[in-house]
Amino acid sequence: MITGKSSVYFMISNPIDHVKSPGMFNKLFADEAIDAVMVPICVEADRFDTAWDYFKAMTNLKGIIVSVPFKANAAKAADVRNPRAQRVGTANAVIRDADGRLRADNFDGAGFLEGMRRSGHQLSGRKVLLVGAGGAGASIGFCIAEAGATHLTIHDIDPNRAGDLAARISAEFPKCRVEVGEPNPEGHNVIINATPIGLKADDPMPLQADKLDASMTVVDIIMDPKDTALLRHAKSLGCPVQYGQPMMDCQMELLGEFLRVREQGDHK
C-alpha cells in the first residue's frame, strides 16, 4: 500500500507502453516490503524542460529512470553528471542527492557488458559491429572499447552522430580501432543491434542480415519481442545469440544500487 511516507520514483519515456522497469521495480518493492513506488510517465518531447522543473520541485521524488528520447536531455539538465554520463552525454538514471541536486549516470553499457559476461560472451580481442549510436548505443560503444575489443565499426542512420561517437571513443580508448561503416557483418565477430528497429513486426532488418554466418555472435538489446526478426534469422544460421533481457536484468541491479532503493522510505 502506498502511504504518505512512500518514496516515489519515475520512469520517463515516450512512448511508454513498452517499458519494463516500473513492473520490475514495483515487484522488488512488494517482495522486499519497501515503502516505495515507481510510476511510468509519458512526456511530450518538447515539454521535457517543464517536466524537469516539476521533478526538481518534488521533494519526495527520489530518482528517475530515463528512456528514449530523453537520455541526452536528462544528462544536459542534471546538476551533476557522473563520469559515464559525462563521457557519453546521455543518462538513463537520475538520483536526488541529499542537498537536492539531481545527479545523472548511465548504466546502459555497464548492464550490457555484465549481461554478456554472465552469458559467456567475450568482447576482449573481438571485432565488433555496433548498429545504433543513440543513447544506449553510445554507452555500449564506450564499454565495448573499454572491455578490450580490438576493432569497433559503428553504423547509424545519422552518419554525423556515428562519426562523433567514433571520434570520442577513439580519443579515450586509442588501442581500439574505431571507424564508421556500413551495417555489414562481414569481418566481425560480434554483431549488436542497439536501435529500436525490431520492436514492430513489420520493421526491416537493422543490418545486412544476409551476410551473417554461424561464426558470429548476434546481439539485440530489444526486450519485447524477445525473439526479434534479427535473432530468429541468426539462430536459423546457427549463430550464438544474446537477448535483450540480460542487459535489463543486470542494469536493474546496478540501477537499484545507484537509486538506493533499499534505503528509501520505511520498510513495511
GROMACS .gro file of C-alpha atoms in nm:
model
  268
    1MET     CA    1   0.000   0.000   0.000
    2ILE     CA    2   0.129   0.345  -0.093
    3THR     CA    3   0.146   0.582   0.203
    4GLY     CA    4   0.228   0.947   0.264
    5LYS     CA    5   0.580   0.832   0.351
    6SER     CA    6   0.628   0.638   0.028
    7SER     CA    7   0.938   0.715  -0.174
    8VAL     CA    8   0.850   0.797  -0.534
    9TYR     CA    9   1.044   0.705  -0.847
   10PHE     CA   10   0.956   0.790  -1.205
   11MET     CA   11   1.025   0.615  -1.533
   12ILE     CA   12   1.013   0.869  -1.816
   13SER     CA   13   0.982   0.773  -2.181
   14ASN     CA   14   0.783   0.846  -2.497
   15PRO     CA   15   0.630   0.609  -2.595
   16ILE     CA   16   0.588   0.449  -2.254
   17ASP     CA   17   0.381   0.135  -2.317
   18HIS     CA   18   0.679  -0.096  -2.385
   19VAL     CA   19   0.888  -0.016  -2.075
   20LYS     CA   20   0.960  -0.291  -1.822
   21SER     CA   21   1.134  -0.108  -1.537
   22PRO     CA   22   0.823   0.001  -1.341
   23GLY     CA   23   0.690  -0.353  -1.323
   24MET     CA   24   1.029  -0.494  -1.225
   25PHE     CA   25   1.095  -0.236  -0.955
   26ASN     CA   26   0.742  -0.243  -0.813
   27LYS     CA   27   0.773  -0.621  -0.782
   28LEU     CA   28   1.100  -0.568  -0.595
   29PHE     CA   29   0.934  -0.316  -0.363
   30ALA     CA   30   0.648  -0.558  -0.294
   31ASP     CA   31   0.874  -0.861  -0.246
   32GLU     CA   32   1.103  -0.678  -0.004
   33ALA     CA   33   0.828  -0.475   0.166
   34ILE     CA   34   0.984  -0.142   0.072
   35ASP     CA   35   0.758   0.161   0.103
   36ALA     CA   36   0.820   0.293  -0.248
   37VAL     CA   37   0.658   0.307  -0.590
   38MET     CA   38   0.779   0.358  -0.946
   39VAL     CA   39   0.538   0.538  -1.177
   40PRO     CA   40   0.567   0.537  -1.559
   41ILE     CA   41   0.519   0.883  -1.708
   42CYS     CA   42   0.498   0.992  -2.070
   43VAL     CA   43   0.600   1.346  -2.163
   44GLU     CA   44   0.580   1.519  -2.499
   45ALA     CA   45   0.930   1.565  -2.639
   46ASP     CA   46   0.905   1.945  -2.641
   47ARG     CA   47   0.781   1.958  -2.280
   48PHE     CA   48   1.081   1.795  -2.117
   49ASP     CA   49   1.206   2.118  -1.957
   50THR     CA   50   0.867   2.174  -1.798
   51ALA     CA   51   0.866   1.819  -1.661
   52TRP     CA   52   1.222   1.859  -1.531
   53ASP     CA   53   1.128   2.170  -1.332
   54TYR     CA   54   0.848   1.965  -1.179
   55PHE     CA   55   1.091   1.686  -1.090
   56LYS     CA   56   1.322   1.930  -0.914
   57ALA     CA   57   1.034   2.069  -0.711
   58MET     CA   58   0.921   1.726  -0.584
   59THR     CA   59   1.092   1.666  -0.250
   60ASN     CA   60   0.964   1.307  -0.228
   61LEU     CA   61   1.087   1.215  -0.578
   62LYS     CA   62   1.394   1.009  -0.504
   63GLY     CA   63   1.505   0.913  -0.854
   64ILE     CA   64   1.419   0.871  -1.220
   65ILE     CA   65   1.488   0.605  -1.481
   66VAL     CA   66   1.520   0.770  -1.822
   67SER     CA   67   1.448   0.614  -2.160
   68VAL     CA   68   1.407   0.721  -2.523
   69PRO     CA   69   1.404   1.003  -2.626
   70PHE     CA   70   1.511   1.185  -2.311
   71LYS     CA   71   1.855   1.045  -2.224
   72ALA     CA   72   2.051   1.337  -2.370
   73ASN     CA   73   1.805   1.587  -2.218
   74ALA     CA   74   1.850   1.434  -1.873
   75ALA     CA   75   2.230   1.440  -1.891
   76LYS     CA   76   2.226   1.803  -2.000
   77ALA     CA   77   1.972   1.914  -1.739
   78ALA     CA   78   2.128   1.733  -1.442
   79ASP     CA   79   2.308   1.937  -1.178
   80VAL     CA   80   2.584   1.673  -1.161
   81ARG     CA   81   2.697   1.410  -1.412
   82ASN     CA   82   2.890   1.102  -1.304
   83PRO     CA   83   3.183   1.006  -1.532
   84ARG     CA   84   2.988   0.764  -1.754
   85ALA     CA   85   2.709   1.015  -1.818
   86GLN     CA   86   2.968   1.286  -1.878
   87ARG     CA   87   3.164   1.093  -2.140
   88VAL     CA   88   2.860   0.955  -2.321
   89GLY     CA   89   2.649   1.269  -2.299
   90THR     CA   90   2.340   1.072  -2.206
   91ALA     CA   91   2.187   0.943  -1.883
   92ASN     CA   92   1.942   0.667  -1.805
   93ALA     CA   93   1.923   0.722  -1.431
   94VAL     CA   94   1.896   1.028  -1.209
   95ILE     CA   95   1.903   1.043  -0.829
   96ARG     CA   96   1.829   1.326  -0.590
   97ASP     CA   97   2.128   1.389  -0.365
   98ALA     CA   98   2.088   1.487  -0.002
   99ASP     CA   99   2.142   1.851  -0.096
  100GLY     CA  100   1.861   1.838  -0.354
  101ARG     CA  101   2.080   1.832  -0.662
  102LEU     CA  102   1.985   1.588  -0.938
  103ARG     CA  103   2.275   1.359  -1.028
  104ALA     CA  104   2.285   1.164  -1.357
  105ASP     CA  105   2.458   0.841  -1.454
  106ASN     CA  106   2.442   0.592  -1.740
  107PHE     CA  107   2.415   0.216  -1.693
  108ASP     CA  108   2.328   0.101  -2.046
  109GLY     CA  109   2.682  -0.003  -2.132
  110ALA     CA  110   2.763  -0.143  -1.789
  111GLY     CA  111   2.446  -0.354  -1.791
  112PHE     CA  112   2.521  -0.470  -2.144
  113LEU     CA  113   2.874  -0.580  -2.053
  114GLU     CA  114   2.766  -0.763  -1.739
  115GLY     CA  115   2.488  -0.940  -1.929
  116MET     CA  116   2.734  -1.052  -2.195
  117ARG     CA  117   2.981  -1.171  -1.931
  118ARG     CA  118   2.720  -1.376  -1.745
  119SER     CA  119   2.612  -1.537  -2.071
  120GLY     CA  120   2.971  -1.634  -2.153
  121HIS     CA  121   3.018  -1.395  -2.448
  122GLN     CA  122   3.364  -1.248  -2.493
  123LEU     CA  123   3.441  -0.897  -2.621
  124SER     CA  124   3.813  -0.871  -2.548
  125GLY     CA  125   4.012  -0.921  -2.866
  126ARG     CA  126   3.699  -0.919  -3.083
  127LYS     CA  127   3.592  -0.719  -3.386
  128VAL     CA  128   3.251  -0.568  -3.317
  129LEU     CA  129   2.982  -0.413  -3.537
  130LEU     CA  130   2.757  -0.175  -3.344
  131VAL     CA  131   2.441  -0.059  -3.520
  132GLY     CA  132   2.296   0.243  -3.344
  133ALA     CA  133   2.483   0.540  -3.195
  134GLY     CA  134   2.198   0.683  -2.988
  135GLY     CA  135   2.172   0.689  -2.610
  136ALA     CA  136   2.207   0.316  -2.547
  137GLY     CA  137   2.439   0.260  -2.843
  138ALA     CA  138   2.679   0.534  -2.734
  139SER     CA  139   2.707   0.393  -2.383
  140ILE     CA  140   2.756   0.040  -2.519
  141GLY     CA  141   3.018   0.163  -2.765
  142PHE     CA  142   3.240   0.311  -2.493
  143CYS     CA  143   3.208  -0.006  -2.285
  144ILE     CA  144   3.295  -0.229  -2.583
  145ALA     CA  145   3.623  -0.041  -2.627
  146GLU     CA  146   3.683  -0.042  -2.253
  147ALA     CA  147   3.632  -0.421  -2.247
  148GLY     CA  148   3.923  -0.470  -2.487
  149ALA     CA  149   3.768  -0.504  -2.833
  150THR     CA  150   4.035  -0.456  -3.100
  151HIS     CA  151   3.806  -0.310  -3.365
  152LEU     CA  152   3.470  -0.133  -3.347
  153THR     CA  153   3.263  -0.039  -3.651
  154ILE     CA  154   2.975   0.199  -3.581
  155HIS     CA  155   2.677   0.250  -3.807
  156ASP     CA  156   2.391   0.490  -3.750
  157ILE     CA  157   2.115   0.635  -3.964
  158ASP     CA  158   2.279   0.970  -3.885
  159PRO     CA  159   2.640   0.945  -4.010
  160ASN     CA  160   2.739   1.261  -3.821
  161ARG     CA  161   2.625   1.108  -3.494
  162ALA     CA  162   2.817   0.789  -3.572
  163GLY     CA  163   3.127   0.990  -3.660
  164ASP     CA  164   3.110   1.197  -3.345
  165LEU     CA  165   3.076   0.884  -3.130
  166ALA     CA  166   3.364   0.710  -3.311
  167ALA     CA  167   3.591   1.009  -3.254
  168ARG     CA  168   3.508   1.031  -2.885
  169ILE     CA  169   3.558   0.658  -2.821
  170SER     CA  170   3.884   0.656  -3.017
  171ALA     CA  171   4.016   0.950  -2.817
  172GLU     CA  172   3.950   0.773  -2.486
  173PHE     CA  173   4.047   0.421  -2.597
  174PRO     CA  174   4.318   0.457  -2.864
  175LYS     CA  175   4.405   0.085  -2.857
  176CYS     CA  176   4.067   0.007  -3.012
  177ARG     CA  177   4.040   0.087  -3.382
  178VAL     CA  178   3.710   0.271  -3.419
  179GLU     CA  179   3.554   0.366  -3.750
  180VAL     CA  180   3.222   0.449  -3.911
  181GLY     CA  181   3.095   0.192  -4.159
  182GLU     CA  182   2.802   0.021  -4.322
  183PRO     CA  183   2.581  -0.227  -4.129
  184ASN     CA  184   2.773  -0.513  -4.288
  185PRO     CA  185   2.858  -0.802  -4.051
  186GLU     CA  186   3.137  -0.938  -4.270
  187GLY     CA  187   3.472  -0.940  -4.092
  188HIS     CA  188   3.322  -0.901  -3.744
  189ASN     CA  189   3.291  -1.147  -3.455
  190VAL     CA  190   3.012  -0.977  -3.259
  191ILE     CA  191   2.712  -0.802  -3.415
  192ILE     CA  192   2.497  -0.572  -3.199
  193ASN     CA  193   2.164  -0.408  -3.277
  194ALA     CA  194   2.132  -0.108  -3.045
  195THR     CA  195   1.846   0.054  -3.239
  196PRO     CA  196   1.468   0.030  -3.188
  197ILE     CA  197   1.439  -0.146  -3.526
  198GLY     CA  198   1.272  -0.476  -3.449
  199LEU     CA  199   1.017  -0.353  -3.197
  200LYS     CA  200   0.745  -0.374  -3.461
  201ALA     CA  201   0.658  -0.690  -3.653
  202ASP     CA  202   0.688  -0.516  -3.989
  203ASP     CA  203   1.024  -0.349  -3.919
  204PRO     CA  204   1.302  -0.415  -4.170
  205MET     CA  205   1.627  -0.579  -4.063
  206PRO     CA  206   1.855  -0.329  -3.884
  207LEU     CA  207   2.160  -0.458  -4.071
  208GLN     CA  208   2.266  -0.666  -4.371
  209ALA     CA  209   2.140  -0.993  -4.226
  210ASP     CA  210   2.212  -1.188  -4.546
  211LYS     CA  211   2.583  -1.151  -4.464
  212LEU     CA  212   2.565  -1.317  -4.123
  213ASP     CA  213   2.725  -1.655  -4.070
  214ALA     CA  214   2.742  -1.906  -3.787
  215SER     CA  215   3.080  -1.779  -3.662
  216MET     CA  216   2.921  -1.451  -3.546
  217THR     CA  217   2.757  -1.378  -3.212
  218VAL     CA  218   2.444  -1.171  -3.270
  219VAL     CA  219   2.302  -0.944  -3.000
  220ASP     CA  220   1.977  -0.748  -2.994
  221ILE     CA  221   1.911  -0.519  -2.698
  222ILE     CA  222   1.534  -0.514  -2.767
  223MET     CA  223   1.346  -0.699  -2.493
  224ASP     CA  224   0.996  -0.718  -2.639
  225PRO     CA  225   0.966  -0.911  -2.858
  226LYS     CA  226   1.228  -1.141  -2.715
  227ASP     CA  227   1.287  -1.310  -3.049
  228THR     CA  228   1.325  -1.025  -3.294
  229ALA     CA  229   1.340  -1.099  -3.665
  230LEU     CA  230   1.716  -1.045  -3.649
  231LEU     CA  231   1.764  -1.302  -3.373
  232ARG     CA  232   1.532  -1.554  -3.537
  233HIS     CA  233   1.731  -1.527  -3.858
  234ALA     CA  234   2.063  -1.551  -3.673
  235LYS     CA  235   1.951  -1.865  -3.489
  236SER     CA  236   1.842  -2.023  -3.815
  237LEU     CA  237   2.203  -1.985  -3.933
  238GLY     CA  238   2.344  -2.138  -3.616
  239CYS     CA  239   2.472  -1.810  -3.468
  240PRO     CA  240   2.506  -1.779  -3.091
  241VAL     CA  241   2.264  -1.507  -2.982
  242GLN     CA  242   2.218  -1.277  -2.685
  243TYR     CA  243   1.871  -1.149  -2.595
  244GLY     CA  244   1.789  -0.807  -2.456
  245GLN     CA  245   1.662  -0.922  -2.116
  246PRO     CA  246   2.005  -0.999  -1.958
  247MET     CA  247   2.113  -0.640  -2.020
  248MET     CA  248   1.799  -0.517  -1.843
  249ASP     CA  249   1.839  -0.763  -1.555
  250CYS     CA  250   2.197  -0.652  -1.493
  251GLN     CA  251   2.103  -0.288  -1.532
  252MET     CA  252   1.830  -0.330  -1.275
  253GLU     CA  253   2.085  -0.446  -1.018
  254LEU     CA  254   2.311  -0.150  -1.095
  255LEU     CA  255   2.022   0.095  -1.105
  256GLY     CA  256   1.887  -0.034  -0.775
  257GLU     CA  257   2.221   0.036  -0.609
  258PHE     CA  258   2.252   0.381  -0.767
  259LEU     CA  259   1.894   0.479  -0.683
  260ARG     CA  260   1.942   0.342  -0.330
  261VAL     CA  261   1.601   0.179  -0.344
  262ARG     CA  262   1.664  -0.033  -0.034
  263GLU     CA  263   1.749   0.279   0.166
  264GLN     CA  264   1.444   0.487   0.070
  265GLY     CA  265   1.126   0.504   0.269
  266ASP     CA  266   1.023   0.292   0.564
  267HIS     CA  267   1.014  -0.081   0.520
  268LYS     CA  268   0.663  -0.200   0.588
   0.00000   0.00000   0.00000
